[in-house]
PDB file of C-alpha atoms and ligand atoms in Angstrom:
ATOM      1  CA  MET A 288     112.085  94.761  85.109  1.00  0.00           C
ATOM      2  CA  ALA A 289     113.811  92.120  87.260  1.00  0.00           C
ATOM      3  CA  ASP A 290     113.116  88.368  87.372  1.00  0.00           C
ATOM      4  CA  ARG A 291     112.632  87.319  90.993  1.00  0.00           C
ATOM      5  CA  LEU A 292     109.105  86.157  90.228  1.00  0.00           C
ATOM      6  CA  LYS A 293     109.748  85.010  86.518  1.00  0.00           C
ATOM      7  CA  ASN A 294     107.250  82.435  85.221  1.00  0.00           C
ATOM      8  CA  LYS A 295     104.924  82.915  88.284  1.00  0.00           C
ATOM      9  CA  VAL A 296     101.337  84.045  88.204  1.00  0.00           C
ATOM     10  CA  ALA A 297     100.078  86.184  91.057  1.00  0.00           C
ATOM     11  CA  VAL A 298      96.351  87.054  91.960  1.00  0.00           C
ATOM     12  CA  VAL A 299      96.080  90.150  94.038  1.00  0.00           C
ATOM     13  CA  PHE A 300      92.596  90.648  95.661  1.00  0.00           C
ATOM     14  CA  GLY A 301      91.991  94.447  96.346  1.00  0.00           C
ATOM     15  CA  ALA A 302      94.630  95.636  93.902  1.00  0.00           C
ATOM     16  CA  GLY A 303      92.605  98.446  92.369  1.00  0.00           C
ATOM     17  CA  CYS A 304      94.114 101.893  92.085  1.00  0.00           C
ATOM     18  CA  THR A 305      91.759 104.743  93.010  1.00  0.00           C
ATOM     19  CA  GLN A 306      91.931 108.237  91.534  1.00  0.00           C
ATOM     20  CA  ALA A 307      93.646 109.344  94.736  1.00  0.00           C
ATOM     21  CA  GLY A 308      96.831 107.179  94.069  1.00  0.00           C
ATOM     22  CA  VAL A 309      98.482 103.838  94.575  1.00  0.00           C
ATOM     23  CA  SER A 310      97.459 102.019  97.616  1.00  0.00           C
ATOM     24  CA  ASN A 311      98.873  98.880  99.288  1.00  0.00           C
ATOM     25  CA  GLY A 312      97.197  96.326  96.953  1.00  0.00           C
ATOM     26  CA  ALA A 313      98.091  98.144  93.781  1.00  0.00           C
ATOM     27  CA  ALA A 314     101.680  98.648  94.871  1.00  0.00           C
ATOM     28  CA  ALA A 315     102.155  94.907  95.529  1.00  0.00           C
ATOM     29  CA  ALA A 316     100.596  94.029  92.191  1.00  0.00           C
ATOM     30  CA  ILE A 317     102.866  96.476  90.435  1.00  0.00           C
ATOM     31  CA  ALA A 318     105.899  95.274  92.384  1.00  0.00           C
ATOM     32  CA  TYR A 319     105.104  91.622  91.434  1.00  0.00           C
ATOM     33  CA  ALA A 320     104.771  92.584  87.843  1.00  0.00           C
ATOM     34  CA  ARG A 321     108.175  94.487  87.941  1.00  0.00           C
ATOM     35  CA  GLU A 322     109.787  91.171  89.127  1.00  0.00           C
ATOM     36  CA  GLY A 323     108.460  89.321  86.231  1.00  0.00           C
ATOM     37  CA  ALA A 324     105.052  87.860  87.383  1.00  0.00           C
ATOM     38  CA  LYS A 325     102.024  87.779  85.408  1.00  0.00           C
ATOM     39  CA  VAL A 326      99.503  89.539  87.642  1.00  0.00           C
ATOM     40  CA  VAL A 327      95.759  89.201  87.997  1.00  0.00           C
ATOM     41  CA  ILE A 328      94.174  92.339  89.520  1.00  0.00           C
ATOM     42  CA  VAL A 329      90.885  91.652  91.348  1.00  0.00           C
ATOM     43  CA  ASP A 330      88.826  94.491  92.849  1.00  0.00           C
ATOM     44  CA  VAL A 331      85.139  95.311  93.572  1.00  0.00           C
ATOM     45  CA  GLU A 332      85.676  98.415  91.649  1.00  0.00           C
ATOM     46  CA  THR A 333      85.998  97.621  87.894  1.00  0.00           C
ATOM     47  CA  GLY A 334      87.567 101.071  86.917  1.00  0.00           C
ATOM     48  CA  ALA A 335      90.025 100.700  89.906  1.00  0.00           C
ATOM     49  CA  ALA A 336      91.226  97.320  88.745  1.00  0.00           C
ATOM     50  CA  ARG A 337      91.481  98.459  85.188  1.00  0.00           C
ATOM     51  CA  ARG A 338      93.671 101.405  86.247  1.00  0.00           C
ATOM     52  CA  THR A 339      96.249  99.193  87.927  1.00  0.00           C
ATOM     53  CA  VAL A 340      96.316  96.968  84.916  1.00  0.00           C
ATOM     54  CA  GLU A 341      97.023  99.970  82.643  1.00  0.00           C
ATOM     55  CA  MET A 342      99.899 101.127  84.987  1.00  0.00           C
ATOM     56  CA  ILE A 343     101.549  97.542  84.716  1.00  0.00           C
ATOM     57  CA  LEU A 344     101.018  97.360  80.880  1.00  0.00           C
ATOM     58  CA  GLU A 345     102.633 100.833  80.394  1.00  0.00           C
ATOM     59  CA  GLU A 346     105.579  99.614  82.239  1.00  0.00           C
ATOM     60  CA  GLY A 347     105.901  96.553  79.889  1.00  0.00           C
ATOM     61  CA  GLY A 348     104.406  94.061  82.370  1.00  0.00           C
ATOM     62  CA  ASN A 349     101.678  91.589  81.928  1.00  0.00           C
ATOM     63  CA  ALA A 350      98.424  91.814  83.774  1.00  0.00           C
ATOM     64  CA  ALA A 351      94.608  91.089  83.591  1.00  0.00           C
ATOM     65  CA  ASP A 352      91.746  92.403  85.544  1.00  0.00           C
ATOM     66  CA  PHE A 353      88.628  90.858  87.073  1.00  0.00           C
ATOM     67  CA  THR A 354      85.768  92.411  89.028  1.00  0.00           C
ATOM     68  CA  ALA A 355      84.870  90.443  92.252  1.00  0.00           C
ATOM     69  CA  ASP A 356      83.567  91.101  95.722  1.00  0.00           C
ATOM     70  CA  VAL A 357      85.701  89.062  98.148  1.00  0.00           C
ATOM     71  CA  THR A 358      82.663  88.399 100.286  1.00  0.00           C
ATOM     72  CA  SER A 359      81.057  86.493  97.436  1.00  0.00           C
ATOM     73  CA  ARG A 360      82.009  82.803  97.060  1.00  0.00           C
ATOM     74  CA  THR A 361      80.828  82.655  93.399  1.00  0.00           C
ATOM     75  CA  GLN A 362      82.643  85.903  92.316  1.00  0.00           C
ATOM     76  CA  VAL A 363      85.954  84.822  94.052  1.00  0.00           C
ATOM     77  CA  GLN A 364      85.767  81.411  92.401  1.00  0.00           C
ATOM     78  CA  ALA A 365      85.046  83.129  88.974  1.00  0.00           C
ATOM     79  CA  ALA A 366      88.069  85.367  89.499  1.00  0.00           C
ATOM     80  CA  ILE A 367      90.313  82.370  90.192  1.00  0.00           C
ATOM     81  CA  ASP A 368      88.900  80.434  87.291  1.00  0.00           C
ATOM     82  CA  GLY A 369      89.582  83.517  85.145  1.00  0.00           C
ATOM     83  CA  ALA A 370      93.167  83.756  86.227  1.00  0.00           C
ATOM     84  CA  MET A 371      93.656  80.098  85.413  1.00  0.00           C
ATOM     85  CA  ALA A 372      91.984  80.364  82.012  1.00  0.00           C
ATOM     86  CA  THR A 373      94.103  83.552  81.264  1.00  0.00           C
ATOM     87  CA  PHE A 374      97.522  82.575  82.574  1.00  0.00           C
ATOM     88  CA  GLY A 375      97.345  78.805  83.108  1.00  0.00           C
ATOM     89  CA  ARG A 376      98.664  78.526  86.567  1.00  0.00           C
ATOM     90  CA  LEU A 377      98.639  80.161  90.091  1.00  0.00           C
ATOM     91  CA  ASP A 378     101.613  80.588  92.208  1.00  0.00           C
ATOM     92  CA  ILE A 379     100.947  83.630  94.411  1.00  0.00           C
ATOM     93  CA  LEU A 380      97.749  84.545  96.222  1.00  0.00           C
ATOM     94  CA  HIS A 381      97.894  88.068  97.878  1.00  0.00           C
ATOM     95  CA  ASN A 382      94.983  88.968 100.226  1.00  0.00           C
ATOM     96  CA  ASN A 383      95.014  92.745 100.545  1.00  0.00           C
ATOM     97  CA  VAL A 384      91.302  93.654 101.029  1.00  0.00           C
ATOM     98  CA  GLY A 385      90.530  95.039 104.472  1.00  0.00           C
ATOM     99  CA  ILE A 386      87.970  97.581 105.810  1.00  0.00           C
ATOM    100  CA  ASN A 387      88.022  99.436 109.130  1.00  0.00           C
ATOM    101  CA  LYS A 388      85.241 100.761 111.051  1.00  0.00           C
ATOM    102  CA  PRO A 389      85.307 102.621 114.430  1.00  0.00           C
ATOM    103  CA  GLY A 390      83.794 101.480 117.695  1.00  0.00           C
ATOM    104  CA  GLY A 391      83.643  98.886 120.456  1.00  0.00           C
ATOM    105  CA  PRO A 392      80.934  96.201 120.959  1.00  0.00           C
ATOM    106  CA  VAL A 393      78.437  98.507 122.563  1.00  0.00           C
ATOM    107  CA  GLU A 394      78.316 101.259 120.090  1.00  0.00           C
ATOM    108  CA  MET A 395      78.963  99.162 116.880  1.00  0.00           C
ATOM    109  CA  ASP A 396      75.984  97.952 115.031  1.00  0.00           C
ATOM    110  CA  GLU A 397      75.774  94.076 114.594  1.00  0.00           C
ATOM    111  CA  ALA A 398      75.580  94.569 110.777  1.00  0.00           C
ATOM    112  CA  VAL A 399      78.952  96.592 110.809  1.00  0.00           C
ATOM    113  CA  TRP A 400      80.694  93.723 112.698  1.00  0.00           C
ATOM    114  CA  ASP A 401      79.296  91.149 110.269  1.00  0.00           C
ATOM    115  CA  ALA A 402      80.455  93.290 107.275  1.00  0.00           C
ATOM    116  CA  VAL A 403      83.966  93.802 108.506  1.00  0.00           C
ATOM    117  CA  MET A 404      84.285  90.101 109.453  1.00  0.00           C
ATOM    118  CA  ALA A 405      83.033  89.001 106.100  1.00  0.00           C
ATOM    119  CA  THR A 406      85.415  91.494 104.240  1.00  0.00           C
ATOM    120  CA  ASN A 407      88.500  90.999 106.309  1.00  0.00           C
ATOM    121  CA  ILE A 408      88.504  87.194 107.254  1.00  0.00           C
ATOM    122  CA  LYS A 409      85.709  85.256 105.522  1.00  0.00           C
ATOM    123  CA  SER A 410      87.301  86.658 102.328  1.00  0.00           C
ATOM    124  CA  LEU A 411      90.524  84.789 103.089  1.00  0.00           C
ATOM    125  CA  PHE A 412      88.594  81.604 103.615  1.00  0.00           C
ATOM    126  CA  LEU A 413      86.879  82.103 100.152  1.00  0.00           C
ATOM    127  CA  THR A 414      89.980  83.042  98.232  1.00  0.00           C
ATOM    128  CA  CYS A 415      91.973  80.184  99.680  1.00  0.00           C
ATOM    129  CA  LYS A 416      89.059  77.768  99.020  1.00  0.00           C
ATOM    130  CA  ALA A 417      89.316  78.750  95.359  1.00  0.00           C
ATOM    131  CA  ALA A 418      93.002  79.159  95.008  1.00  0.00           C
ATOM    132  CA  ILE A 419      94.528  76.311  96.904  1.00  0.00           C
ATOM    133  CA  PRO A 420      93.396  73.575  94.625  1.00  0.00           C
ATOM    134  CA  ALA A 421      94.975  75.460  91.609  1.00  0.00           C
ATOM    135  CA  MET A 422      98.298  75.843  93.560  1.00  0.00           C
ATOM    136  CA  GLN A 423      98.265  72.098  94.485  1.00  0.00           C
ATOM    137  CA  LYS A 424      97.913  71.296  90.768  1.00  0.00           C
ATOM    138  CA  GLY A 425     101.018  73.477  90.054  1.00  0.00           C
ATOM    139  CA  GLY A 426     103.131  71.875  92.661  1.00  0.00           C
ATOM    140  CA  GLY A 427     102.960  74.622  95.350  1.00  0.00           C
ATOM    141  CA  GLY A 428     102.617  78.418  95.866  1.00  0.00           C
ATOM    142  CA  SER A 429     102.824  81.308  98.331  1.00  0.00           C
ATOM    143  CA  ILE A 430      99.981  83.079 100.073  1.00  0.00           C
ATOM    144  CA  VAL A 431     100.535  86.525 101.526  1.00  0.00           C
ATOM    145  CA  ASN A 432      97.992  87.992 103.870  1.00  0.00           C
ATOM    146  CA  ILE A 433      97.768  91.608 104.891  1.00  0.00           C
ATOM    147  CA  SER A 434      97.271  92.112 108.511  1.00  0.00           C
ATOM    148  CA  SER A 435      97.697  95.085 110.855  1.00  0.00           C
ATOM    149  CA  ILE A 436      99.553  96.125 113.992  1.00  0.00           C
ATOM    150  CA  THR A 437      95.917  96.382 115.532  1.00  0.00           C
ATOM    151  CA  SER A 438      95.916  92.643 115.466  1.00  0.00           C
ATOM    152  CA  ILE A 439      98.548  92.493 118.145  1.00  0.00           C
ATOM    153  CA  ALA A 440      98.063  95.410 120.556  1.00  0.00           C
ATOM    154  CA  TRP A 441      95.655  98.316 121.265  1.00  0.00           C
ATOM    155  CA  HIS A 442      96.441 101.302 119.118  1.00  0.00           C
ATOM    156  CA  GLY A 443      94.614 104.187 120.756  1.00  0.00           C
ATOM    157  CA  ARG A 444      91.015 103.825 119.521  1.00  0.00           C
ATOM    158  CA  PRO A 445      88.399 101.062 119.530  1.00  0.00           C
ATOM    159  CA  THR A 446      88.064  99.290 116.336  1.00  0.00           C
ATOM    160  CA  ILE A 447      86.805  95.851 117.761  1.00  0.00           C
ATOM    161  CA  ALA A 448      85.775  94.254 114.511  1.00  0.00           C
ATOM    162  CA  TYR A 449      88.897  95.339 112.509  1.00  0.00           C
ATOM    163  CA  SER A 450      91.332  94.340 115.255  1.00  0.00           C
ATOM    164  CA  SER A 451      89.752  91.043 115.880  1.00  0.00           C
ATOM    165  CA  SER A 452      89.443  90.219 112.178  1.00  0.00           C
ATOM    166  CA  LYS A 453      93.096  91.055 111.755  1.00  0.00           C
ATOM    167  CA  ALA A 454      94.029  88.767 114.701  1.00  0.00           C
ATOM    168  CA  ALA A 455      92.140  86.039 112.976  1.00  0.00           C
ATOM    169  CA  VAL A 456      94.041  86.793 109.859  1.00  0.00           C
ATOM    170  CA  ASN A 457      97.324  86.048 111.762  1.00  0.00           C
ATOM    171  CA  HIS A 458      96.158  82.709 113.055  1.00  0.00           C
ATOM    172  CA  PHE A 459      94.534  81.743 109.768  1.00  0.00           C
ATOM    173  CA  THR A 460      97.978  82.181 108.309  1.00  0.00           C
ATOM    174  CA  ARG A 461      99.645  79.875 110.724  1.00  0.00           C
ATOM    175  CA  VAL A 462      97.086  77.138 110.530  1.00  0.00           C
ATOM    176  CA  LEU A 463      97.131  77.122 106.752  1.00  0.00           C
ATOM    177  CA  ALA A 464     100.978  77.045 106.797  1.00  0.00           C
ATOM    178  CA  ALA A 465     100.693  73.939 108.995  1.00  0.00           C
ATOM    179  CA  GLN A 466      98.071  72.208 106.843  1.00  0.00           C
ATOM    180  CA  TYR A 467      99.409  72.978 103.460  1.00  0.00           C
ATOM    181  CA  GLY A 468     103.152  72.792 103.991  1.00  0.00           C
ATOM    182  CA  PRO A 469     103.204  69.151 102.678  1.00  0.00           C
ATOM    183  CA  ASP A 470     101.846  70.566  99.301  1.00  0.00           C
ATOM    184  CA  ASN A 471     104.718  73.112  99.157  1.00  0.00           C
ATOM    185  CA  ILE A 472     102.280  75.908  99.817  1.00  0.00           C
ATOM    186  CA  ARG A 473     103.739  78.578 102.122  1.00  0.00           C
ATOM    187  CA  CYS A 474     101.554  81.153 103.904  1.00  0.00           C
ATOM    188  CA  ASN A 475     102.748  84.311 105.620  1.00  0.00           C
ATOM    189  CA  ALA A 476     101.206  87.546 106.908  1.00  0.00           C
ATOM    190  CA  ILE A 477     102.520  91.059 106.812  1.00  0.00           C
ATOM    191  CA  VAL A 478     101.595  93.075 109.942  1.00  0.00           C
ATOM    192  CA  ALA A 479     101.217  96.577 108.363  1.00  0.00           C
ATOM    193  CA  GLY A 480     102.218  99.479 110.510  1.00  0.00           C
ATOM    194  CA  THR A 481     101.079 103.082 109.805  1.00  0.00           C
ATOM    195  CA  ILE A 482     101.213 103.197 106.070  1.00  0.00           C
ATOM    196  CA  ASP A 483     100.706 106.472 104.199  1.00  0.00           C
ATOM    197  CA  THR A 484      97.948 105.379 101.822  1.00  0.00           C
ATOM    198  CA  PRO A 485      95.296 107.707 100.338  1.00  0.00           C
ATOM    199  CA  ARG A 486      92.539 106.079 102.126  1.00  0.00           C
ATOM    200  CA  ALA A 487      94.113 105.901 105.553  1.00  0.00           C
ATOM    201  CA  SER A 488      94.712 109.600 105.986  1.00  0.00           C
ATOM    202  CA  SER A 489      91.195 110.641 104.700  1.00  0.00           C
ATOM    203  CA  GLN A 490      89.592 108.052 107.081  1.00  0.00           C
ATOM    204  CA  LEU A 491      91.614 109.352 110.002  1.00  0.00           C
ATOM    205  CA  GLN A 492      90.812 112.914 109.199  1.00  0.00           C
ATOM    206  CA  ARG A 493      87.154 112.131 109.569  1.00  0.00           C
ATOM    207  CA  VAL A 494      87.645 110.287 112.749  1.00  0.00           C
ATOM    208  CA  ILE A 495      90.038 112.603 114.685  1.00  0.00           C
ATOM    209  CA  ARG A 496      89.016 115.887 112.824  1.00  0.00           C
ATOM    210  CA  ALA A 497      92.559 117.075 112.216  1.00  0.00           C
ATOM    211  CA  ASP A 498      94.214 118.133 109.062  1.00  0.00           C
ATOM    212  CA  ALA A 499      96.343 115.689 107.057  1.00  0.00           C
ATOM    213  CA  ALA A 500      99.752 117.186 107.877  1.00  0.00           C
ATOM    214  CA  GLU A 501      98.908 117.206 111.667  1.00  0.00           C
ATOM    215  CA  ILE A 502      97.812 113.509 111.465  1.00  0.00           C
ATOM    216  CA  ARG A 503     100.876 112.511 109.600  1.00  0.00           C
ATOM    217  CA  ASN A 504     103.178 114.217 112.278  1.00  0.00           C
ATOM    218  CA  ARG A 505     101.215 112.695 115.053  1.00  0.00           C
ATOM    219  CA  ARG A 506     101.509 109.334 113.551  1.00  0.00           C
ATOM    220  CA  SER A 507     105.149 109.583 112.603  1.00  0.00           C
ATOM    221  CA  GLU A 508     106.180 110.635 116.151  1.00  0.00           C
ATOM    222  CA  ALA A 509     104.916 107.264 117.622  1.00  0.00           C
ATOM    223  CA  VAL A 510     107.086 105.259 115.183  1.00  0.00           C
ATOM    224  CA  PRO A 511     110.671 104.555 116.102  1.00  0.00           C
ATOM    225  CA  LEU A 512     111.827 105.304 112.578  1.00  0.00           C
ATOM    226  CA  ARG A 513     109.962 108.664 112.922  1.00  0.00           C
ATOM    227  CA  ARG A 514     108.059 108.359 109.672  1.00  0.00           C
ATOM    228  CA  LEU A 515     105.011 106.587 108.092  1.00  0.00           C
ATOM    229  CA  GLY A 516     105.630 103.699 105.728  1.00  0.00           C
ATOM    230  CA  THR A 517     104.866 103.621 102.174  1.00  0.00           C
ATOM    231  CA  PRO A 518     102.772 100.980 100.206  1.00  0.00           C
ATOM    232  CA  TRP A 519     106.129 100.202  98.296  1.00  0.00           C
ATOM    233  CA  GLU A 520     107.753  99.207 101.574  1.00  0.00           C
ATOM    234  CA  LEU A 521     104.956  96.678 102.215  1.00  0.00           C
ATOM    235  CA  ALA A 522     105.266  95.563  98.575  1.00  0.00           C
ATOM    236  CA  ASN A 523     108.942  94.915  98.943  1.00  0.00           C
ATOM    237  CA  ALA A 524     108.186  92.425 101.814  1.00  0.00           C
ATOM    238  CA  ALA A 525     105.480  90.832  99.837  1.00  0.00           C
ATOM    239  CA  VAL A 526     107.884  90.277  96.867  1.00  0.00           C
ATOM    240  CA  PHE A 527     110.396  88.549  99.208  1.00  0.00           C
ATOM    241  CA  LEU A 528     107.630  86.329 100.783  1.00  0.00           C
ATOM    242  CA  ALA A 529     106.143  85.438  97.436  1.00  0.00           C
ATOM    243  CA  SER A 530     109.505  84.719  95.887  1.00  0.00           C
ATOM    244  CA  ASP A 531     111.746  81.592  96.088  1.00  0.00           C
ATOM    245  CA  GLU A 532     114.205  83.536  98.312  1.00  0.00           C
ATOM    246  CA  ALA A 533     111.601  82.863 101.012  1.00  0.00           C
ATOM    247  CA  SER A 534     111.407  79.158 100.070  1.00  0.00           C
ATOM    248  CA  TYR A 535     111.824  78.075 103.774  1.00  0.00           C
ATOM    249  CA  VAL A 536     109.672  80.814 105.423  1.00  0.00           C
ATOM    250  CA  SER A 537     106.147  79.862 106.260  1.00  0.00           C
ATOM    251  CA  GLY A 538     103.790  80.640 109.055  1.00  0.00           C
ATOM    252  CA  VAL A 539     105.411  83.847 109.856  1.00  0.00           C
ATOM    253  CA  VAL A 540     103.565  86.958 110.899  1.00  0.00           C
ATOM    254  CA  MET A 541     106.024  89.646 109.912  1.00  0.00           C
ATOM    255  CA  ALA A 542     105.756  93.305 110.997  1.00  0.00           C
ATOM    256  CA  VAL A 543     106.650  95.968 108.538  1.00  0.00           C
ATOM    257  CA  ASP A 544     106.126  98.893 110.808  1.00  0.00           C
ATOM    258  CA  GLY A 545     109.225 100.873 111.310  1.00  0.00           C
ATOM    259  CA  GLY A 546     109.579  99.310 114.751  1.00  0.00           C
ATOM    260  CA  LEU A 547     106.150 100.462 116.088  1.00  0.00           C
ATOM    261  CA  THR A 548     105.282  97.047 117.561  1.00  0.00           C
ATOM    262  CA  CYS A 549     108.345  97.258 119.837  1.00  0.00           C
ATOM    263  CA  THR A 550     106.813 100.288 121.479  1.00  0.00           C
ATOM    264  CA  MET A 551     103.382  98.785 122.022  1.00  0.00           C
ATOM    265  CA  SER A 552     102.508  96.686 125.095  1.00  0.00           C
ATOM    266  CA  HIS A 553     101.360  93.207 123.988  1.00  0.00           C
TER     267      HIS A 553
HETATM  268  N1  NAD B 236      96.984 101.962 105.288  1.00  0.00           N
HETATM  269  C1  NAD B 236      97.329 101.612 106.494  1.00  0.00           C
HETATM  270  O1  NAD B 236      97.907 102.370 107.332  1.00  0.00           O
HETATM  271  C2  NAD B 236      97.148 100.118 106.886  1.00  0.00           C
HETATM  272  C3  NAD B 236      97.644  99.753 108.083  1.00  0.00           C
HETATM  273  C4  NAD B 236      97.552  98.417 108.464  1.00  0.00           C
HETATM  274  C5  NAD B 236      96.964  97.477 107.675  1.00  0.00           C
HETATM  275  N2  NAD B 236      96.422  98.028 106.396  1.00  0.00           N
HETATM  276  C6  NAD B 236      95.727  96.962 105.569  1.00  0.00           C
HETATM  277  O2  NAD B 236      96.200  97.124 104.332  1.00  0.00           O
HETATM  278  C7  NAD B 236      95.180  96.661 103.450  1.00  0.00           C
HETATM  279  C8  NAD B 236      94.819  97.600 102.229  1.00  0.00           C
HETATM  280  O3  NAD B 236      94.745  98.753 102.727  1.00  0.00           O
HETATM  281  P1  NAD B 236      94.726  99.962 101.683  1.00  0.00           P
HETATM  282  O4  NAD B 236      94.990 101.205 102.491  1.00  0.00           O
HETATM  283  O5  NAD B 236      95.524  99.656 100.382  1.00  0.00           O
HETATM  284  O6  NAD B 236      93.232  99.875 101.408  1.00  0.00           O
HETATM  285  P2  NAD B 236      92.337 100.499 100.302  1.00  0.00           P
HETATM  286  O7  NAD B 236      91.056 100.549 100.774  1.00  0.00           O
HETATM  287  O8  NAD B 236      92.884 101.859  99.687  1.00  0.00           O
HETATM  288  O9  NAD B 236      92.469  99.392  98.974  1.00  0.00           O
HETATM  289  C9  NAD B 236      91.839  98.343  99.066  1.00  0.00           C
HETATM  290  C10 NAD B 236      91.247  97.867  97.674  1.00  0.00           C
HETATM  291  O10 NAD B 236      90.301  96.863  97.990  1.00  0.00           O
HETATM  292  C11 NAD B 236      89.111  97.024  97.333  1.00  0.00           C
HETATM  293  N3  NAD B 236      87.954  96.499  98.047  1.00  0.00           N
HETATM  294  C12 NAD B 236      87.380  96.829  99.076  1.00  0.00           C
HETATM  295  N4  NAD B 236      86.355  96.069  99.397  1.00  0.00           N
HETATM  296  C13 NAD B 236      86.410  95.064  98.581  1.00  0.00           C
HETATM  297  C14 NAD B 236      85.640  93.845  98.384  1.00  0.00           C
HETATM  298  N5  NAD B 236      84.666  93.622  99.270  1.00  0.00           N
HETATM  299  N6  NAD B 236      86.013  92.976  97.370  1.00  0.00           N
HETATM  300  C15 NAD B 236      87.014  93.233  96.499  1.00  0.00           C
HETATM  301  N7  NAD B 236      87.770  94.416  96.683  1.00  0.00           N
HETATM  302  C16 NAD B 236      87.426  95.275  97.634  1.00  0.00           C
HETATM  303  C17 NAD B 236      88.902  98.555  97.233  1.00  0.00           C
HETATM  304  O11 NAD B 236      88.121  98.897  96.075  1.00  0.00           O
HETATM  305  C18 NAD B 236      90.354  99.114  97.032  1.00  0.00           C
HETATM  306  O12 NAD B 236      90.742  99.123  95.778  1.00  0.00           O
HETATM  307  C19 NAD B 236      93.947  96.301 104.242  1.00  0.00           C
HETATM  308  O13 NAD B 236      93.943  94.892 104.499  1.00  0.00           O
HETATM  309  C20 NAD B 236      94.226  97.142 105.515  1.00  0.00           C
HETATM  310  O14 NAD B 236      93.666  96.544 106.675  1.00  0.00           O
HETATM  311  C21 NAD B 236      96.480  99.256 105.968  1.00  0.00           C
END
């Protein structure tokens, strides 16, 4: 256990751990706890949230869990209120929840567009609405939003709602950084490249109907570093952005993608 986040309280939305393994949100939450933060795990899946808390407690960290759907204003507010009641302050808000659905505007149902937008971008509006007043009370904070390379460039398949919502995440990040800088609140986004998470490979398997090894090889070949990223590599970047080491870093949209965006036409 190190102490880069000692005395800080982090709330991570979408930090649950599924049976299949540790995903991006859970890795970030565990990494925050390893650096001494008290971590509030929020997820729509109660069991998944509990699993991440247990992993943190087993390592000697400090964590609590709340069940909330990020598209519900009242549930998000209750999670932030719960975090404040449990740990007394809020320094780090980490927005990890994101869903992806295939299709362009012609073939995608309107309801699917609405669901992706609500989950991927309205959720940030709701978590910030609830969390920023608590951060202001504590003298500042750091917000870390998880974006995607699809926010910047075409990535080979139409995912109109996902790509647009993640582009909105990038600009939401900049606007927030500008507005709340005077309150000592920093806001940054991580543009995740192709990360080897349990959900990403099973989702791709369904879309392109290839086996997991073939998908991994195909995706790795496209990356300058010739491999997929891990949730822990995203988490390392999040720890830096959340910590005082990044005290003069705000409004940045930072790629953690093995160089992939350098090869994509913008
Ligand atoms: N895996 C990749 O290759 C990749 C690439 C680019 C960006 N990303 C981004 O990383 C983030 C997380 O990806 P992941 O692979 O860890 O996802 P994941 O789906 O494995 O984990 C997200 C967690 O969020 C929870 N969740 C889903 N909907 C929710 C809701 N409405 N309210 C509260 N919790 C909810 C899920 O239960 C799950 O525990 C997303 O924002 C995604 O867009 C992933």
